[in-house]
Tab-separated table of C-alpha atoms and ligand atoms in Angstrom:
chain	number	residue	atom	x	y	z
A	1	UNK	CA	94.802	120.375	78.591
A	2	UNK	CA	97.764	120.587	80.872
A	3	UNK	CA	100.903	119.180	79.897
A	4	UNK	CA	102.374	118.388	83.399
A	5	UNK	CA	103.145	114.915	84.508
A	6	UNK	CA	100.336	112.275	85.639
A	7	UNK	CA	101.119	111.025	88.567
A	8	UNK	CA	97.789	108.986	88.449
A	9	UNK	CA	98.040	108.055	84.579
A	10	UNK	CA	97.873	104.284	84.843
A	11	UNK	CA	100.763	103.934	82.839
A	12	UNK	CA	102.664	105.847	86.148
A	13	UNK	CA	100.855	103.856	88.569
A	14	UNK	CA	101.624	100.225	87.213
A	15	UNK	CA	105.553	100.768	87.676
A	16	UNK	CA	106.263	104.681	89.269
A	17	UNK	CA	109.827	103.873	89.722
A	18	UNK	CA	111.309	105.140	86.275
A	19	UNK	CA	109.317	108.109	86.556
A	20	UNK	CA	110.531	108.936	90.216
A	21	UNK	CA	114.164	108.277	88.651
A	22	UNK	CA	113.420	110.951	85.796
A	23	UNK	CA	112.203	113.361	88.626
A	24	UNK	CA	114.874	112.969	90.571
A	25	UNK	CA	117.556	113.584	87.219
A	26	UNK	CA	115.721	116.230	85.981
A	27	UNK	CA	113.004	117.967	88.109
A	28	UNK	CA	113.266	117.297	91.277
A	29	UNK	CA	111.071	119.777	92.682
A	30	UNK	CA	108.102	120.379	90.308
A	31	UNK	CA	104.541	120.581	89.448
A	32	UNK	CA	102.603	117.420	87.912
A	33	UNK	CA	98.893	116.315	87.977
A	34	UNK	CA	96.482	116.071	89.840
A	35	UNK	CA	96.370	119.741	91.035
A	36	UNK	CA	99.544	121.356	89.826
A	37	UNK	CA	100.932	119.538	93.518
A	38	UNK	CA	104.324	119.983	94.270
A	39	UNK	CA	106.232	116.267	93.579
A	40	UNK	CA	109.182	116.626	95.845
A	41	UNK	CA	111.637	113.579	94.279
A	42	UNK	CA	114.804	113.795	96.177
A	43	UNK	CA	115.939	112.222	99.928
A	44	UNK	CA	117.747	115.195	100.779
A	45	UNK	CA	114.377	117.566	100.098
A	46	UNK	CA	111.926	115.221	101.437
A	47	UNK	CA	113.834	115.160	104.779
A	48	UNK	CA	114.669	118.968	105.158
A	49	UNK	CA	110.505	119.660	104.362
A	50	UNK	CA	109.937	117.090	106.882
A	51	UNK	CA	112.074	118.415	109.374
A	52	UNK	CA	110.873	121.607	109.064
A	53	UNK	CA	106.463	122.135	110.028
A	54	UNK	CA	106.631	125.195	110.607
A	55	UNK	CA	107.266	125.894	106.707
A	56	UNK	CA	105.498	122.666	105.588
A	57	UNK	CA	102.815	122.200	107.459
A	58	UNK	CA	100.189	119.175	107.645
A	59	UNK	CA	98.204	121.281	109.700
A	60	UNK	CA	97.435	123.106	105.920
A	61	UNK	CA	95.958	119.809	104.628
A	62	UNK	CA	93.355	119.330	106.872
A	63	UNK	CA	90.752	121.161	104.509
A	64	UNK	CA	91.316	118.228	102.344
A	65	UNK	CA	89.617	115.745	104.800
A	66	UNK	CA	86.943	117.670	105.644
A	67	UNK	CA	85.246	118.971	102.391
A	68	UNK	CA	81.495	120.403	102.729
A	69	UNK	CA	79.858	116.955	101.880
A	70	UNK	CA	81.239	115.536	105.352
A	71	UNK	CA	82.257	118.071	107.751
A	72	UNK	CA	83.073	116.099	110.709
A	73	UNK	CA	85.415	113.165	109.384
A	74	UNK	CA	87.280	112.543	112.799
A	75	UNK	CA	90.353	111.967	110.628
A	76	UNK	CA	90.704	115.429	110.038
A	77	UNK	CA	91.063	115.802	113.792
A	78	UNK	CA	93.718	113.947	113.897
A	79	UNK	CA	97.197	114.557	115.172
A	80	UNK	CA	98.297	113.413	111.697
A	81	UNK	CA	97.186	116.869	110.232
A	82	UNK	CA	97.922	118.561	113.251
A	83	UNK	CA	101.120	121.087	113.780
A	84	UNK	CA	103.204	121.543	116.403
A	85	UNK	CA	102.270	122.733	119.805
A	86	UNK	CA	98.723	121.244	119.384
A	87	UNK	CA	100.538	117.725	116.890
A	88	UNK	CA	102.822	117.559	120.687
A	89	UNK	CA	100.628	117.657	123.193
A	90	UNK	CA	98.415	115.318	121.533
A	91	UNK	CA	101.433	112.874	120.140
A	92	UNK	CA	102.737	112.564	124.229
A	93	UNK	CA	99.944	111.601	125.757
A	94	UNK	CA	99.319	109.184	123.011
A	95	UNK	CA	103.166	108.137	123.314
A	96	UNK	CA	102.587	106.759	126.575
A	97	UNK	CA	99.654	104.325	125.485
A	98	UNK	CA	101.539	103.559	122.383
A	99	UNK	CA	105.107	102.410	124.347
A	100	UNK	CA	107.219	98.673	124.396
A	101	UNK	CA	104.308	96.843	126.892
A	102	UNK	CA	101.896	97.014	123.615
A	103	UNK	CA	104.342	95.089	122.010
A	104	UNK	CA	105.238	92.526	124.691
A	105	UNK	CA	101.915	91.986	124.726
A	106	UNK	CA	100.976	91.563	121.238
A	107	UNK	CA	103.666	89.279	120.113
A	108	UNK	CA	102.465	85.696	121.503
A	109	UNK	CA	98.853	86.787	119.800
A	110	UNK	CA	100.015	87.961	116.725
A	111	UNK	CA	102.591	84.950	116.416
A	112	UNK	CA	99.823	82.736	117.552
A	113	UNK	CA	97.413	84.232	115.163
A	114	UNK	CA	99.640	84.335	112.037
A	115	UNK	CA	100.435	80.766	112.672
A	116	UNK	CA	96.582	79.795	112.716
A	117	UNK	CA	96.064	82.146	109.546
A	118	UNK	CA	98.985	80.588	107.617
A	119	UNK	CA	97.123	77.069	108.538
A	120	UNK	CA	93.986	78.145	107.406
A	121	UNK	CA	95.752	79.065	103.270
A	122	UNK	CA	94.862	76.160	101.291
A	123	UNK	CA	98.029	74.380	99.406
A	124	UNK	CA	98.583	73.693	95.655
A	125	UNK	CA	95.226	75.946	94.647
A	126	UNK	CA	95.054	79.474	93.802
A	127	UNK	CA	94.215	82.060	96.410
A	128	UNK	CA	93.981	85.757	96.462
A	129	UNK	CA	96.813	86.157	99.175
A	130	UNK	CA	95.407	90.015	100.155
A	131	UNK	CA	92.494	88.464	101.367
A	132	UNK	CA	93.798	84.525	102.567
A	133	UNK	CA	97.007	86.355	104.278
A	134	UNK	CA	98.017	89.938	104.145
A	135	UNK	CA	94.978	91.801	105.491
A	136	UNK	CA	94.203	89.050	108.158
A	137	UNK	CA	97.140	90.047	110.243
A	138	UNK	CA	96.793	93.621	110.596
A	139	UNK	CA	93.021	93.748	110.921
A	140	UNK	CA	93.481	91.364	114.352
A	141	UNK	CA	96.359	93.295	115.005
A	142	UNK	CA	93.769	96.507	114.794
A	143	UNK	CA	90.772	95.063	116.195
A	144	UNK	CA	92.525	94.499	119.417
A	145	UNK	CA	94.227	97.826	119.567
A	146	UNK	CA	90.815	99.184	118.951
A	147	UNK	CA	88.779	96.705	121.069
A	148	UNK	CA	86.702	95.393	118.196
A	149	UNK	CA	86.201	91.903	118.760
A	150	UNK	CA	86.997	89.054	116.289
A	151	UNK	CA	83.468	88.601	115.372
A	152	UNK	CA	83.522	92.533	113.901
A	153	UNK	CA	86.691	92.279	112.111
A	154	UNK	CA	84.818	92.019	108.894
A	155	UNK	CA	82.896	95.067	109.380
A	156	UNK	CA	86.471	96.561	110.649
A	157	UNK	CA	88.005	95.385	106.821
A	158	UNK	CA	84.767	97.670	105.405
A	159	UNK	CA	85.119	100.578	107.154
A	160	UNK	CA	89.140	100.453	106.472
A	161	UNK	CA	88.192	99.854	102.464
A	162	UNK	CA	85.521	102.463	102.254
A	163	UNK	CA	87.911	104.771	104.145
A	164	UNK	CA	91.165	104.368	102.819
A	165	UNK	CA	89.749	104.524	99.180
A	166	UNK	CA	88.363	108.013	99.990
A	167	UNK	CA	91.570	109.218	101.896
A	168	UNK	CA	93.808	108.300	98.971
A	169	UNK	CA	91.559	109.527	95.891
A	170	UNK	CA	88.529	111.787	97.442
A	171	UNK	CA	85.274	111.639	95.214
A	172	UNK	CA	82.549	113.289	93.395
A	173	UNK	CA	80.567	110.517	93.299
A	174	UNK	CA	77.474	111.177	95.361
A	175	UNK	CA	76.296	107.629	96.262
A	176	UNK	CA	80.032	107.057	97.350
A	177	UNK	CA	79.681	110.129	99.289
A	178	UNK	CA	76.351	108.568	101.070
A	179	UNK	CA	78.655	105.160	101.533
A	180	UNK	CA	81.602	107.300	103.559
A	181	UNK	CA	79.410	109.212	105.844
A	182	UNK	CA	76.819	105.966	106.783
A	183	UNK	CA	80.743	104.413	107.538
A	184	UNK	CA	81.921	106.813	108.976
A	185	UNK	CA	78.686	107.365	111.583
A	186	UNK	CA	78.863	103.157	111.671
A	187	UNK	CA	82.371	103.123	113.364
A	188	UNK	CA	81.999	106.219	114.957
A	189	UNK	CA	78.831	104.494	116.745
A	190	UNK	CA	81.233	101.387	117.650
A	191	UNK	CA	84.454	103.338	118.967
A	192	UNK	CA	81.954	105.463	120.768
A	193	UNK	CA	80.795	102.189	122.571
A	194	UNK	CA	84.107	100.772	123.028
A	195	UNK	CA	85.373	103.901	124.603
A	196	UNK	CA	82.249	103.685	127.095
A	197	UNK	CA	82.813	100.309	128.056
A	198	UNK	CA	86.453	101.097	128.968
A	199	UNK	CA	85.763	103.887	130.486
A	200	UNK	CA	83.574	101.504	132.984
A	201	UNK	CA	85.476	98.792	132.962
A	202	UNK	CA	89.550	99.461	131.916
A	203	UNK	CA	90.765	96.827	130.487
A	204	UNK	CA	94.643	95.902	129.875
A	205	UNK	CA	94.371	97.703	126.579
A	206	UNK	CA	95.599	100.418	124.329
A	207	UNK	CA	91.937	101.838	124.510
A	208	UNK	CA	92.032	101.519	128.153
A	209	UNK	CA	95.779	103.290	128.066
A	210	UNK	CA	94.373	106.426	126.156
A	211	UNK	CA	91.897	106.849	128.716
A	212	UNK	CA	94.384	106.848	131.505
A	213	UNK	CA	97.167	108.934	129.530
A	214	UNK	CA	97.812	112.262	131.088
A	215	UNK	CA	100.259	114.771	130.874
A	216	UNK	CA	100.958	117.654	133.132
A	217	UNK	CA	97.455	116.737	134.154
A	218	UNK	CA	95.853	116.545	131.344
A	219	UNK	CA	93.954	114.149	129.013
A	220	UNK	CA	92.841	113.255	125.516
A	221	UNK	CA	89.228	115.000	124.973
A	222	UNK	CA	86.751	112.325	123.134
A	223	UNK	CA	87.526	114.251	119.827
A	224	UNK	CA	91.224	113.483	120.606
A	225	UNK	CA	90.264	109.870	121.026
A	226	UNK	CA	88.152	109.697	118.047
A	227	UNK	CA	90.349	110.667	116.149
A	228	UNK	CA	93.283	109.222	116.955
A	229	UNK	CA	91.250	105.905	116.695
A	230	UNK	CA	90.102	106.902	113.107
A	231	UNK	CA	93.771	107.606	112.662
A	232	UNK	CA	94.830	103.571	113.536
A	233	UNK	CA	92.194	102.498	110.468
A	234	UNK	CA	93.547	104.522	108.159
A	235	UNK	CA	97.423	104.463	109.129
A	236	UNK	CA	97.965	101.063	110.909
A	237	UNK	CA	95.814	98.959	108.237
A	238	UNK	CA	96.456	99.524	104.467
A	239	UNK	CA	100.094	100.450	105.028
A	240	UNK	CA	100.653	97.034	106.631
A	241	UNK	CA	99.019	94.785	104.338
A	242	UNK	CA	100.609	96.625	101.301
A	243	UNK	CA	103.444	95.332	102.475
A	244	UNK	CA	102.808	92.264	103.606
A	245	UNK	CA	101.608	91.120	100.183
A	246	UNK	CA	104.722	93.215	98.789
A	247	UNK	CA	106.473	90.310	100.540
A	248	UNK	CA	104.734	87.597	99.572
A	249	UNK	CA	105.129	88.919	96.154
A	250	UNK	CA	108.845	89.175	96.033
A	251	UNK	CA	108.759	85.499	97.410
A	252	UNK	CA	106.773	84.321	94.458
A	253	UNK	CA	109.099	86.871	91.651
A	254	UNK	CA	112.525	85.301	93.833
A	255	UNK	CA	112.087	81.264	94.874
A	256	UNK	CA	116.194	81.349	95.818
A	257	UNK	CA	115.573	84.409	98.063
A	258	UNK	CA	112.326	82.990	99.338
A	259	UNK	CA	114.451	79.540	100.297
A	260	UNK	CA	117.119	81.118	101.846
A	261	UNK	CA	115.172	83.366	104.109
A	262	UNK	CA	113.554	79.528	105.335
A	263	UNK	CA	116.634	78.224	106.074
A	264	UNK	CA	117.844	81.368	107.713
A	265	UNK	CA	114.832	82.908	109.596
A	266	UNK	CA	116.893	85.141	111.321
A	267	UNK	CA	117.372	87.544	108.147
A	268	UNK	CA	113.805	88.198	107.771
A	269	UNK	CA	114.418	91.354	109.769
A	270	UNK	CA	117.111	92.397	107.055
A	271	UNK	CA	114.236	91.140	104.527
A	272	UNK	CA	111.728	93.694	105.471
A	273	UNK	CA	113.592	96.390	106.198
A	274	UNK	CA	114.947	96.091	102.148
A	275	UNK	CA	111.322	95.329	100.922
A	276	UNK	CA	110.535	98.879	102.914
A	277	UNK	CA	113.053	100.800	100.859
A	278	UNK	CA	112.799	99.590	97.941
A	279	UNK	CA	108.821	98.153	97.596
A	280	UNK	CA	107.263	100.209	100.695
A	281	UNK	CA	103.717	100.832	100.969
A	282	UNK	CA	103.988	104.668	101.263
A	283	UNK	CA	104.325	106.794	98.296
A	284	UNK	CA	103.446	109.805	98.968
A	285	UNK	CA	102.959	112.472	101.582
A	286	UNK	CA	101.033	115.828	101.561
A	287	UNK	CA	102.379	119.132	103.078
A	288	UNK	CA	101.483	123.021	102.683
A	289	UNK	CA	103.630	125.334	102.405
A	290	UNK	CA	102.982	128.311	104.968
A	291	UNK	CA	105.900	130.706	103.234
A	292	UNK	CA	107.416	131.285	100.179
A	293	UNK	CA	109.972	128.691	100.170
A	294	UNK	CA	113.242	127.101	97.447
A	295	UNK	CA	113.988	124.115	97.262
A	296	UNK	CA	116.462	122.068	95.175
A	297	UNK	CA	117.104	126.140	93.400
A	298	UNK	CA	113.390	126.242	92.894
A	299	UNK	CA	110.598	128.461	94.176
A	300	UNK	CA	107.740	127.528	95.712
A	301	UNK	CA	104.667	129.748	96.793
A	302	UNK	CA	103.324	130.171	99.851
A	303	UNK	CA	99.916	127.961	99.949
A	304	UNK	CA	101.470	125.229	97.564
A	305	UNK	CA	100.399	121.765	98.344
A	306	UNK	CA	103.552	119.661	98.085
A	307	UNK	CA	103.638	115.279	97.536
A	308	UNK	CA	106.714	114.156	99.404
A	309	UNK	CA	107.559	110.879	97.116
A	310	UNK	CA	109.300	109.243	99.876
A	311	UNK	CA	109.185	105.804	97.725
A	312	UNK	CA	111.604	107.558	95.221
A	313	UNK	CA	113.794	109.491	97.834
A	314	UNK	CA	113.710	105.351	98.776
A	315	UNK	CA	115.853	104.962	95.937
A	316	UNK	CA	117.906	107.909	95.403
A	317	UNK	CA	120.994	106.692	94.092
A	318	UNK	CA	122.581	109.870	96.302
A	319	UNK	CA	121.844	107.742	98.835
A	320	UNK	CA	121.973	104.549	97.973
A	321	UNK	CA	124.076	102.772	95.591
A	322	UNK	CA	122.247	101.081	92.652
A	323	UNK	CA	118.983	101.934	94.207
A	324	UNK	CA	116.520	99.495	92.053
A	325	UNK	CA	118.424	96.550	93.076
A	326	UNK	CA	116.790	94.572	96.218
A	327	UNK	CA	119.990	93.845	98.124
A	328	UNK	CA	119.268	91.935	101.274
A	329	UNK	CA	123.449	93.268	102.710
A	330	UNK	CA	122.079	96.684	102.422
A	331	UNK	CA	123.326	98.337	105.589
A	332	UNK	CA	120.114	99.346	107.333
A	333	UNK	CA	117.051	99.764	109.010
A	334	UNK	CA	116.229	102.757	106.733
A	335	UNK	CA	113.661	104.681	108.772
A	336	UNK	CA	112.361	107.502	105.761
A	337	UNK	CA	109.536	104.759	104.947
A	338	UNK	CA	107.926	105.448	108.074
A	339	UNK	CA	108.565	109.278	107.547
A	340	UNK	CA	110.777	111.672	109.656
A	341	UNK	CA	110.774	114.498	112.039
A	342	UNK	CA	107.541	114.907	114.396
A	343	UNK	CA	104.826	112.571	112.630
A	344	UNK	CA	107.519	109.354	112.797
A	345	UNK	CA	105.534	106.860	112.872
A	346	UNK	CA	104.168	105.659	115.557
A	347	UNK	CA	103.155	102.539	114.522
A	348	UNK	CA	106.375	101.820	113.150
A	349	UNK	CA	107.655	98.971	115.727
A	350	UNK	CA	104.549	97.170	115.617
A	351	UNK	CA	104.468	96.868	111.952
A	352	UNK	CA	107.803	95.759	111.718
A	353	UNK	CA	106.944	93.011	114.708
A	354	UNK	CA	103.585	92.243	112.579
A	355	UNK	CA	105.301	91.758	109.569
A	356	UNK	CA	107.966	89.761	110.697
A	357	UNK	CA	105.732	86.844	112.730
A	358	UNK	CA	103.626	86.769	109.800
A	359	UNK	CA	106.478	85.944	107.342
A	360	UNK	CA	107.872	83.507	109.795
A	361	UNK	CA	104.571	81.548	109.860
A	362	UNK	CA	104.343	81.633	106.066
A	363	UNK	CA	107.974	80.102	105.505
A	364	UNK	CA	107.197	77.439	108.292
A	365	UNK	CA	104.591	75.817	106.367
A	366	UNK	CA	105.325	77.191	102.666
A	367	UNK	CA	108.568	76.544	100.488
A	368	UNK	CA	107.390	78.004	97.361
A	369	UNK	CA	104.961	80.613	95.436
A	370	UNK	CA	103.772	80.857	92.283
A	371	UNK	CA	101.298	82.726	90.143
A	372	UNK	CA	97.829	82.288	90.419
A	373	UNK	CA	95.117	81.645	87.787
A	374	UNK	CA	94.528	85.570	87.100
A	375	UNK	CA	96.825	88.451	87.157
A	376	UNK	CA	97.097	90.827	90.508
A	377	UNK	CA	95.528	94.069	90.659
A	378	UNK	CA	96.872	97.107	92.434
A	379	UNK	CA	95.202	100.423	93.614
A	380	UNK	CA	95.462	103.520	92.526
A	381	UNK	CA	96.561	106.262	94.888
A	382	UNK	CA	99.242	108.785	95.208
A	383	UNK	CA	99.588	108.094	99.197
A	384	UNK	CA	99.976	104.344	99.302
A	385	UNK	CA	101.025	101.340	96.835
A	386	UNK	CA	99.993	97.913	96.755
A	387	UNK	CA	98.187	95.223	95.673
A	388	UNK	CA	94.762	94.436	96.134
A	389	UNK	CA	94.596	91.599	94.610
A	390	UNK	CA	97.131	88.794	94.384
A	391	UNK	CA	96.789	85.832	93.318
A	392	UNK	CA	99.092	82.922	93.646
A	393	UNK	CA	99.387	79.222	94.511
A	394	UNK	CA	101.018	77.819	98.379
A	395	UNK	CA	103.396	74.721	98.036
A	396	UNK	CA	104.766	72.679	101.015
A	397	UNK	CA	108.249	71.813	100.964
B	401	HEM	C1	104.487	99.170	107.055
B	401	HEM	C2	103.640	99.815	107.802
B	401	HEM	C3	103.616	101.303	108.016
B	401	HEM	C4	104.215	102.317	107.306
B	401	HEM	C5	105.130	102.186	106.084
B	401	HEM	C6	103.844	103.560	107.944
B	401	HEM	C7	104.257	104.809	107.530
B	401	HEM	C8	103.953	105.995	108.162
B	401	HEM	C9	104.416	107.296	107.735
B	401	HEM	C10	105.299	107.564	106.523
B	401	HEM	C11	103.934	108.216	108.621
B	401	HEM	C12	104.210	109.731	108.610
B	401	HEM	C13	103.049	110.528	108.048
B	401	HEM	C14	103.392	111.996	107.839
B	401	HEM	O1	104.530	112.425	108.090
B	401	HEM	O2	102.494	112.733	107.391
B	401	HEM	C15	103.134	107.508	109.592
B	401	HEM	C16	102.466	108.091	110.647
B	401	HEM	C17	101.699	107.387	111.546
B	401	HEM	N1	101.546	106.017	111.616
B	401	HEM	FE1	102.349	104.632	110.381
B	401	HEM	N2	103.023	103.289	109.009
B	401	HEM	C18	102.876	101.929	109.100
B	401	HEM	C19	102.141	101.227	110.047
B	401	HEM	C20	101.511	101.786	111.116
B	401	HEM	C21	100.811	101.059	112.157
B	401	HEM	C22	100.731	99.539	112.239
B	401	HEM	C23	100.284	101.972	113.002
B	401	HEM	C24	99.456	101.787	114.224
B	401	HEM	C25	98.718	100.748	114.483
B	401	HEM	C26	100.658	103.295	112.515
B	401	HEM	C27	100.303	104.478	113.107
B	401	HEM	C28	100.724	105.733	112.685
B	401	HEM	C29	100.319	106.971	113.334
B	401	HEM	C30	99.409	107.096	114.544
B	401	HEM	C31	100.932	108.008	112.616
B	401	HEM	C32	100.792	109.505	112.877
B	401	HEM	C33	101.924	110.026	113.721
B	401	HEM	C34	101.866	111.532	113.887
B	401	HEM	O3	101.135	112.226	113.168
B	401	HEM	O4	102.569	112.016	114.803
B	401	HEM	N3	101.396	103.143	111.378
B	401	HEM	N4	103.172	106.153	109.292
């Protein structure tokens, strides 16, 4: 039996923090379990392997979405496990689909939306908050990124779970394997659609945008598009609603914090930029080394697959002073949470506009949180953190 660190022991997952904090102390670049991966722990490390794909490469990790039960996951033809030149060809004529008029046109929809949501959450009964608030946001958001109309959002919300869960853990499980691949043909049958219909009849849409993107003359192919659109369910959807209900957590754990964020809306920005640092939804990131490499005074092998814990470079104290403590005067926006170097994210504007008119339509209508009649639950992953179920009771002011 090996005596490396669990990442995934349960024990790790329910609070990783201290165990990030030991890393960082004492073995900042080493080995744990599953795999014998390399846990990177440090800011200063997870930026320079970030900053460098040449040497870490995501390109190296695509193997790991595409094992022999389901060869052609369009995820894995992504530009999220793709290197430079091919990760920049692909990421600029995405760019241009993905600019500032997606946002100016999202905003009076999402704020519109959040506020109809928020109206929708009953008051003074329990209610799992995932499902009553966080996910409802970012799978409208999605839908209409993705032209899937408001009457498929629930079969949107499947695909994501049934995804995501085999993204972040992988499985042996046969009849799970069966599950993934009928999803994965499923959506692949509706974005083929979508894609069809735009390309008959553009619309003003991000769908519609892709189609039109060129650069130096020329265009996404439809395995591009797939799997960029693959990319959105995975990347735009779990990460979002982690932290949404991150929020609506530290509102129920903080009632002060919660009430002064009502009576001064305008810090919300400086709210969620603190609950990304120090609660974000992204734990982990996967990289292969193409050289030998050291790091931190340690070797590492060509062909190691490294974990980038960018939740504890989060809270390096190198970095930032008392690093557990949620300090809303915490100069910011800290932008490691939505990664660095080439695969920034590119989602990371709309999430932050997402989050923010959600949260503003919650502390419109609601003064206080406070548990609900069962305890939350919370995944298990090495990639992404957050509940997935949460429990608690809405009270007017
Ligand atoms: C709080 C919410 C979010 C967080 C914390 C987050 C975080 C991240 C991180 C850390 C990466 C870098 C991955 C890597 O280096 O391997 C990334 C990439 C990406 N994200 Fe997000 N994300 C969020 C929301 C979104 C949303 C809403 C969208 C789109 C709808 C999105 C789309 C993307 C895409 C397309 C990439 C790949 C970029 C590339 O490979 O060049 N993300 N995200």
């Amino acid at each position: 039996m090996s005596s490396r660190l669990n990442l995934l022991a349960p024990e790790v997952r329910t609070n990783p923090y201290p165990v990030y904090a030991e890393l960082r102390r004492n073995a900042p670049v080493s080995q744990v379990d599953p795999d014998g991966l390399w846990a990177i722990a440090r800011y200063d490390d997870v930026i320079a392997v970030m900053k460098n794909p040449r040497l870490f490469s995501s390109e190296g990790i695509r193997r790991t979405y595409r094992p022999a039960w389901i060869p052609d996951y369009p995820l894995a033809d992504s530009m999220l496990v793709l290197d430079p030149p091919c990760h920049t060809r692909l990421r600029s004529l995405v760019n241009r689909a993905f600019g500032a008029p997606v946002l100016t046109r999202l905003e009076p929809r999402i704020r519109e939306l959040s506020r109809q949501i928020v109206a929708r959450i009953p008051a003074g009964h329990p209610v799992d908050f995932v499902d009553a608030f966080s996910i409802r946001v970012p799978i409208a958001t999605l839908g209409d990124l993705v032209g899937i109309p408001p009457s498929l959002h629930a079969r949107l919300k499947h695909w994501a779970e049934v995804l995501t869960q085999f993204t972040s853990v992988g499985t042996n499980d046969t009849r799970q394997q069966e599950l993934i691949r009928h999803t994965v043909v499923e959506a692949h049958r509706h974005f083929e659609q979508v894609l069809e219909e735009r390309r008959r009849e553009p619309r003003d849409d991000l769908v519609s945008d892709l189609l039109r993107a060129r650069v130096d003359g020329e265009e996404l192919t439809a395995t591009d598009l797939m799997g960029f659109m693959f990319l959105l369910l995975i990347g735009g959807l779990e990460t979002t609603v982690h932290l949404l209900s991150s929020c609506a957590l530290k509102f129920q754990e903080d009632p002060e914090l919660m009430a002064r964020l009502r009576a001064e809306p305008a810090l919300i920005p400086r709210f969620v930029e603190e609950m990304l640092r120090h609660s974000g939804p992204v734990h982990g990131l996967m990289r292969l080394t193409t050289d030998e490499v050291e790091l931190s005074g340690v070797r590492i092998p060509q062909g190691a697959r490294l974990l980038l814990l960018v939740a504890s470079a989060n809270r390096d104290e190198a970095w930032f002073p008392d690093p557990d403590r949620f300090d809303l005067e915490r100069p910011g926006p800290q932008n490691l949470p939505f990664g660095y170097g080439v695969h920034f994210c590119l989602g990371s504007q709309l999430a932050r506009m997402e989050t923010r008119l959600a949260l503003e339509a919650l502390l419109a209508r609601f003064a206080r949180l406070t548990p609900g009649d069962s305890p939350s639950r919370w995944n298990i992953s090495l990639v992404m953190r957050g509940p997935t179920l949460l429990p608690l009771v809405a009270h007017p002011p």
